[in-house]
CSV table of C-alpha atoms and ligand atoms in Angstrom, one decimal:
chain,number,residue,atom,x,y,z
A,20,ASP,CA,12.6,-11.7,-8.8
A,21,ALA,CA,11.9,-14.9,-6.9
A,22,VAL,CA,9.9,-13.3,-4.1
A,23,GLU,CA,6.4,-14.6,-3.8
A,24,ILE,CA,3.8,-13.7,-1.2
A,25,SER,CA,0.8,-15.8,-0.5
A,26,LEU,CA,-2.7,-14.9,0.4
A,27,LYS,CA,-2.6,-16.0,4.0
A,28,ASP,CA,0.5,-14.0,4.8
A,29,ILE,CA,-0.7,-10.6,3.7
A,30,ASP,CA,-1.9,-9.3,7.1
A,31,GLN,CA,1.2,-10.5,8.9
A,32,LEU,CA,3.4,-9.0,6.2
A,33,ALA,CA,1.5,-5.7,6.3
A,34,LYS,CA,2.3,-5.5,10.0
A,35,THR,CA,6.0,-6.1,9.6
A,36,SER,CA,6.9,-4.9,6.2
A,37,PHE,CA,4.3,-2.7,4.4
A,38,PRO,CA,4.9,1.1,4.2
A,39,LEU,CA,2.2,3.2,5.9
A,40,CYS,CA,0.4,3.9,2.6
A,41,MET,CA,-0.2,0.2,2.0
A,42,ARG,CA,-1.0,-0.6,5.6
A,43,HIS,CA,-3.6,2.1,5.5
A,44,MET,CA,-5.3,0.7,2.3
A,45,LEU,CA,-5.3,-2.9,3.6
A,46,GLU,CA,-6.9,-1.7,6.8
A,47,LYS,CA,-9.6,0.3,4.9
A,48,LEU,CA,-10.2,-2.6,2.5
A,49,ARG,CA,-10.7,-5.0,5.5
A,50,GLU,CA,-13.0,-2.5,7.2
A,51,ASN,CA,-15.1,-1.4,4.2
A,52,HIS,CA,-14.7,-4.5,1.9
A,53,HIS,CA,-14.2,-1.9,-0.8
A,54,LEU,CA,-11.6,0.4,-2.2
A,55,LYS,CA,-12.2,3.0,-4.9
A,56,HIS,CA,-10.3,2.9,-8.3
A,57,GLY,CA,-7.2,4.9,-7.2
A,58,GLY,CA,-6.8,2.6,-4.2
A,59,ARG,CA,-7.3,-0.6,-6.2
A,60,MET,CA,-4.6,0.6,-8.6
A,61,GLN,CA,-2.0,1.7,-6.1
A,62,PHE,CA,-2.5,-1.2,-3.7
A,63,GLY,CA,-3.1,-3.8,-6.4
A,64,LEU,CA,0.0,-3.0,-8.3
A,65,PHE,CA,2.0,-2.9,-5.0
A,66,LEU,CA,0.8,-6.4,-4.1
A,67,LYS,CA,1.7,-7.6,-7.6
A,68,GLY,CA,5.2,-6.1,-7.3
A,69,ALA,CA,5.6,-7.7,-3.9
A,70,GLY,CA,5.0,-11.1,-5.6
A,71,LEU,CA,1.3,-11.8,-5.2
A,72,LYS,CA,0.3,-14.0,-8.2
A,73,LEU,CA,-2.7,-13.3,-10.3
A,74,GLU,CA,-4.8,-16.1,-9.0
A,75,ASP,CA,-4.2,-15.1,-5.4
A,76,ALA,CA,-4.9,-11.4,-6.2
A,77,LEU,CA,-8.3,-12.4,-7.6
A,78,ALA,CA,-9.0,-14.4,-4.5
A,79,PHE,CA,-7.9,-11.6,-2.3
A,80,TRP,CA,-10.0,-8.9,-3.8
A,81,ARG,CA,-13.0,-11.2,-4.4
A,82,ALA,CA,-13.0,-12.2,-0.7
A,83,GLU,CA,-13.4,-8.6,0.4
A,84,PHE,CA,-15.5,-7.1,-2.5
A,85,SER,CA,-18.0,-10.0,-2.5
A,86,GLN,CA,-19.0,-9.0,1.1
A,87,LYS,CA,-19.9,-5.6,-0.2
A,88,VAL,CA,-21.1,-6.0,-3.8
A,89,GLY,CA,-21.6,-9.8,-4.1
A,90,SER,CA,-19.3,-12.2,-6.0
A,91,GLU,CA,-21.3,-12.0,-9.2
A,92,ARG,CA,-20.8,-8.2,-9.5
A,93,PHE,CA,-17.2,-8.6,-8.5
A,94,ASP,CA,-16.6,-11.0,-11.3
A,95,LYS,CA,-18.4,-8.8,-13.7
A,96,GLU,CA,-17.1,-5.4,-12.8
A,97,TYR,CA,-13.9,-5.7,-10.9
A,98,ALA,CA,-12.1,-8.9,-11.9
A,99,TYR,CA,-11.3,-7.5,-15.4
A,100,SER,CA,-9.2,-4.6,-14.1
A,101,ILE,CA,-7.2,-6.9,-11.8
A,102,ARG,CA,-6.4,-9.2,-14.7
A,103,HIS,CA,-5.7,-6.0,-16.7
A,104,ASN,CA,-3.1,-4.9,-14.1
A,105,TYR,CA,-1.4,-8.2,-14.6
A,106,GLY,CA,-1.3,-7.7,-18.3
A,107,LYS,CA,-3.9,-10.4,-19.0
A,108,GLU,CA,-6.5,-8.1,-20.7
A,109,GLY,CA,-6.6,-5.3,-23.2
A,110,LYS,CA,-3.3,-4.2,-24.6
A,111,ARG,CA,-1.6,-6.7,-22.3
A,112,THR,CA,0.7,-4.1,-20.9
A,113,ASP,CA,2.4,-5.4,-17.8
A,114,TYR,CA,1.8,-2.4,-15.4
A,115,THR,CA,4.4,-1.5,-12.9
A,116,PRO,CA,3.8,-0.5,-9.3
A,117,TYR,CA,3.7,3.3,-8.5
A,118,SER,CA,6.7,5.1,-7.1
A,119,CYS,CA,6.6,7.3,-4.1
A,120,GLN,CA,6.8,10.3,-6.3
A,121,LYS,CA,3.7,9.3,-8.2
A,122,ILE,CA,1.8,8.4,-5.1
A,123,ILE,CA,2.8,11.7,-3.3
A,124,SER,CA,1.5,13.7,-6.3
A,125,ALA,CA,-1.9,12.0,-6.3
A,126,THR,CA,-4.9,14.0,-5.3
A,127,PRO,CA,-7.2,11.6,-3.3
A,128,GLY,CA,-10.7,12.9,-2.8
A,129,VAL,CA,-13.3,12.2,-0.2
A,130,GLY,CA,-13.6,8.4,0.4
A,131,ASP,CA,-10.3,7.7,-1.3
A,132,HIS,CA,-7.6,5.9,0.7
A,133,HIS,CA,-4.7,6.0,-1.8
A,134,GLY,CA,-2.0,8.5,-1.7
A,135,CYS,CA,0.9,9.0,0.8
A,136,PRO,CA,-0.2,9.4,4.4
A,137,TYR,CA,2.8,11.7,5.1
A,138,ARG,CA,1.5,14.0,2.4
A,139,HIS,CA,-2.3,13.5,2.6
A,140,PHE,CA,-3.2,12.7,6.2
A,141,GLY,CA,-3.9,15.5,8.7
A,142,GLU,CA,-1.4,15.8,11.6
A,143,GLU,CA,-3.6,14.0,14.1
A,144,ASN,CA,-4.3,11.0,11.9
A,145,LEU,CA,-0.7,10.7,10.9
A,146,ARG,CA,0.4,10.7,14.6
A,147,ALA,CA,-2.2,8.1,15.4
A,148,ALA,CA,-1.1,5.9,12.5
A,149,LEU,CA,2.5,6.1,13.5
A,150,ASN,CA,1.6,5.4,17.1
A,151,LYS,CA,-0.1,2.3,15.9
A,152,MET,CA,3.2,1.2,14.3
A,153,GLY,CA,4.8,1.6,17.7
A,154,ILE,CA,6.5,4.9,17.0
A,155,SER,CA,6.4,7.7,19.6
A,156,GLY,CA,8.6,10.2,21.5
A,157,HIS,CA,11.6,11.6,19.8
A,158,PRO,CA,11.5,9.5,16.6
A,159,LEU,CA,7.8,10.5,16.1
A,160,GLU,CA,8.6,14.2,16.6
A,161,ASP,CA,11.5,13.9,14.1
A,162,ILE,CA,9.2,12.4,11.6
A,163,MET,CA,6.6,15.0,12.1
A,164,ASP,CA,9.3,17.7,11.6
A,165,LYS,CA,10.2,16.2,8.2
A,166,VAL,CA,6.5,16.2,7.2
A,167,LYS,CA,6.1,19.9,8.2
A,168,ASN,CA,9.0,20.6,5.8
A,169,ARG,CA,7.4,18.5,3.1
A,170,HIS,CA,10.1,15.9,3.1
A,171,TYR,CA,7.7,13.0,2.8
A,172,GLN,CA,10.0,10.3,1.6
A,173,LEU,CA,12.5,11.2,4.3
A,174,ALA,CA,9.7,10.9,6.9
A,175,CYS,CA,8.9,7.5,5.5
A,176,THR,CA,12.6,6.5,5.6
A,177,MET,CA,12.8,7.6,9.2
A,178,THR,CA,9.7,5.5,9.9
A,179,PHE,CA,11.4,2.5,8.3
A,180,GLU,CA,14.4,3.1,10.5
A,181,ALA,CA,12.4,3.5,13.7
A,182,ALA,CA,10.3,0.4,12.9
A,183,HIS,CA,13.3,-1.8,12.1
A,184,GLY,CA,15.9,-0.4,14.4
A,185,ILE,CA,18.5,0.1,11.6
A,186,SER,CA,19.5,2.9,9.4
A,187,CYS,CA,18.4,3.0,5.8
A,188,ASP,CA,21.1,4.8,3.9
A,189,THR,CA,19.6,4.6,0.4
A,190,GLY,CA,16.3,6.3,1.5
A,191,ILE,CA,12.8,5.2,0.6
A,192,ASN,CA,11.7,6.1,-2.9
A,193,HIS,CA,9.3,3.2,-3.8
A,194,PRO,CA,6.8,1.3,-1.6
A,195,ASN,CA,8.1,-2.0,-3.1
A,196,GLN,CA,11.6,-1.0,-2.1
A,197,TYR,CA,10.4,-0.4,1.5
A,198,PHE,CA,8.9,-3.9,1.4
A,199,SER,CA,11.9,-5.6,0.1
A,200,GLU,CA,14.4,-3.8,2.3
A,201,SER,CA,12.2,-4.8,5.3
A,202,GLN,CA,12.1,-8.4,4.2
A,203,LYS,CA,15.9,-8.4,3.9
A,204,VAL,CA,16.2,-7.2,7.5
A,205,LEU,CA,13.7,-9.6,8.9
A,206,LYS,CA,14.9,-12.7,7.1
B,317,SF4,FE1,4.2,5.0,0.6
B,317,SF4,FE2,6.3,6.2,-0.4
B,317,SF4,FE3,4.6,7.6,1.1
B,317,SF4,FE4,6.2,5.8,2.2
B,317,SF4,S1,6.8,7.8,1.1
B,317,SF4,S2,4.1,6.1,2.7
B,317,SF4,S3,6.3,4.2,0.6
B,317,SF4,S4,4.2,6.7,-0.9
């Protein structure tokens, strides 16, 4: 996989090509300069899967977390788990990004921002988030319909279609697949 994303492109790529779950976590990270463990895992592994190199990942998380906890505490308490996710610490397992199925079955608590917005947001928040992606009217109602029937991945697929103006026959089953399909369309 030759895809590589660089630090300075993350916000732009989030706007055009991240699925809603990852857009949401980036927004919260920028806002709070912090994400809890579940979010760091889900978002961190997604970024790794999207081609963010370890050095850039460390710089990315440090830039935010140091505003909240200071860079010393970041280096002491958080850098390890990022290197760990890249297989550079502990058992040196190369961790793979979470699938939609795994994300949908998560149980985010208060103050958590991981999980799948189609599954874990209330209706009002989900509508607002989709509006922010430029989705309204019939497409929005169709998506909300799928959500009501608990077809979360279908709702995400329809969001992809509405946002990109094409049909996605394979359906979305992985956030990194959403990202790479989007990049294919936009390139
Ligand atoms: Fe993310 Fe998958 Fe949910 Fe889409 S369906 S928001 S890619 S977890």
